[in-house]
Amino acid sequence: MKEREGLWLLIAILLTGQVTVAGGPVSSLAVLKGPELAYLNKRVKFSCEVLGSLPSATYQFMKVKDIPITTKKHLSAGQPPILYLKVTNTSAGAYYCKVTVLGKSSTSNILNLKVVIPVSGASLLSVPSPPTVFEGSSLTLYCEVQKGSHLSYTWYHNRLEVKASSHMHNLSGNLLKVDKLTKWHAGSYSCSAWNDIGVSPRFSSSNEIHVTVKVNISAPKLSFTLYRENASYYANLTCESAQGSVPVTFLLFLEGQEIDRQVANSLTVWFTLPMMVGMDMVSAQCRAETSHQQLTSNLLNLEMAPVGGPVYLHTEYLYNTNWQVVAMRLQCDINRGTFPSISWLHNNSFLHQKDCSKISNDKCHVLFLTDITPVNFGYYQCLVKDSFNINASWVQSNIVLVESIDLPTITTEVIAVVFCCTLLIVMMGSLFCIFWMLNYPVLQTEGVTIPEQHRIIPIAGEVGVSFGQDGRDQRHGGDREIRCGRSPCRMRVLRDEPRQVHASAA
C-alpha cells in the first residue's frame, strides 16, 4: 500500500517538474531565499521553499560544483527548512538547494553570495604632507582604511558634509582633490568610510587634519629714513610686504651684492647702514623669499644731500562747478635736498605741525586751505631745512598773499543766450551767401554793374592779350587786342562809363 502511494507521489512530482529524470535537470518550483551580501564571520540564514508539502523530502544546501553545505529533512507540513551558513573568506560563490524525493532530485534557483569585509581603521592622508600649502597650489586627501570592502565615503570640511563635487572640491571615491587652493579651502577635514550594502551598514571615521592655506606675499617695498646718533648718521631701511604669510626671509642688496638677511615672523624688517653728508649715491634693493616665492623690491638710491638752492611757493585756486573758489593749494618746491623738514608761516606765525598734518600730505610738502574765509587770508611762506641736522638754518621761500577772489558768475541762462546769438549770426551769414550765389545771373541780366575786381568773365577757348604800340594802359582808354581762339578780337574800355567789355571778331 505504501509503495502504491509512493508511486502516485512520484508520478505527481514528475508531472509538476519537481525532479530530475535520468540525471537531467527539470524546471523546479523550489525557491532558495537568502542574503546576497553577508559580513565576514557572520552566521546567515537561508530557506528553501517548495510548492506543496513533501514530508519525505530531503533538502541539501549546495555550493556550485556540487559541494554540500548542510542537509535537512522536512518533517513538519507547511514549514520550509531553514539552512544556516557561517561566512568565511571562502564563502563567496553561487548556492542552490537540492530537493530529493524517493531517490529523485530537483534543484532550485542559484543565489550568488558576496562576502563583505567590515570596514575598520579609517585614516586621512594628505599630499603634500603636512597640509600647509600656498594659494594656487593643489591638494589631495586620501581616505584610507585598514580593511573593508564594498565601501562608500563621506567627506567633511569644517565638520560640514561635502555632498558633491563642485568648484571648491573634486570628489572621486576615496579622494578629495583641490586643483587651486584659496583661503576658503583652509580648515579641518575628515572622512567616514562605510560598507554600502543597504542593510546594517558599518562605519569607520578618520582622524581630523587641519589644512593651512598660506597667502602669497606681495612684492616688497624699500624705503629709508635718516637718524642721528651722537655725531654719526645712519640710514634706517624698511623692507615691507603688504600681504603674505610668515615666516619670510628678507635680504638686502647694495649695488647687487647681498650684505644682510633676516628671517622674520612679520612682513616688515629694518636694516641699518652708516651714512654721511654728501656721500655718493648707492643703489639698494631688498628681496622677500618663501618656499614658494622670490620677489624683489624697487631700486632705491641712498643719498644724503643737504637742502640747497631756491625754494619756491606755488599757489593754485580750486573752483566748483559755479566757478566759486572752494579751496586753495600751496605747494613748496625744493631745488635740492633728500630729507627736508618743512614748516609753514601764516602772517609770520608758525602753523602747528599737528594742524599741518591734518590738511596736508607728503610731510607738509603741500598745504590745502579748505576754508577760504577772512581768518585764513594773509601772507604765507614755507621754510625748509635738513631734518637730520638740528643746527641747520631755514631756507625761506617767496611770500604769497591769499585773499578773496570773486569771479563773475556765469549762469546757464547767460551761456544759452550767447550761444543762441552766435548761432543766429552764423545762420544769417549763411543765408546771405546762398542768396547772393542764386541771384548773381539775374543781377547781370538786369544790368547791375559789378566792380571789375569782383567780376568773373568766362572765356571759351584759347585767349591771348596783346597791347598796342603805344603801350597805354587800358585804364586810359583806347583799343586793346584780344585773341578769341584763332580769331583776333577787339576790346574797348570806356573811361567815363561803367566798365564794360565789348569784343567782336576782327
Tab-separated table of C-alpha atoms in Angstrom, residues 35 40 131 140 168 184 195-196 325 351 359 368 451 455 463 488 492 496:
chain	number	residue	atom	x	y	z
A	35	PRO	CA	21.043	37.407	1.503
A	40	LEU	CA	32.584	38.060	7.216
A	131	PRO	CA	48.926	70.006	4.525
A	140	THR	CA	44.869	65.774	-2.478
A	168	MET	CA	35.534	74.008	-4.354
A	184	TRP	CA	38.298	79.371	1.566
A	195	ASN	CA	30.011	49.380	3.934
A	196	ASP	CA	27.448	50.207	1.300
A	325	VAL	CA	36.650	129.341	-5.036
A	351	LEU	CA	51.497	126.784	11.826
A	359	ILE	CA	45.397	119.355	5.903
A	368	PHE	CA	45.493	122.832	1.486
A	451	PRO	CA	33.157	146.071	-59.749
A	455	ARG	CA	33.798	140.137	-61.817
A	463	VAL	CA	42.666	133.701	-75.186
A	488	PRO	CA	41.564	138.370	-83.073
A	492	ARG	CA	37.196	148.816	-75.952
A	496	ASP	CA	33.615	157.574	-68.311
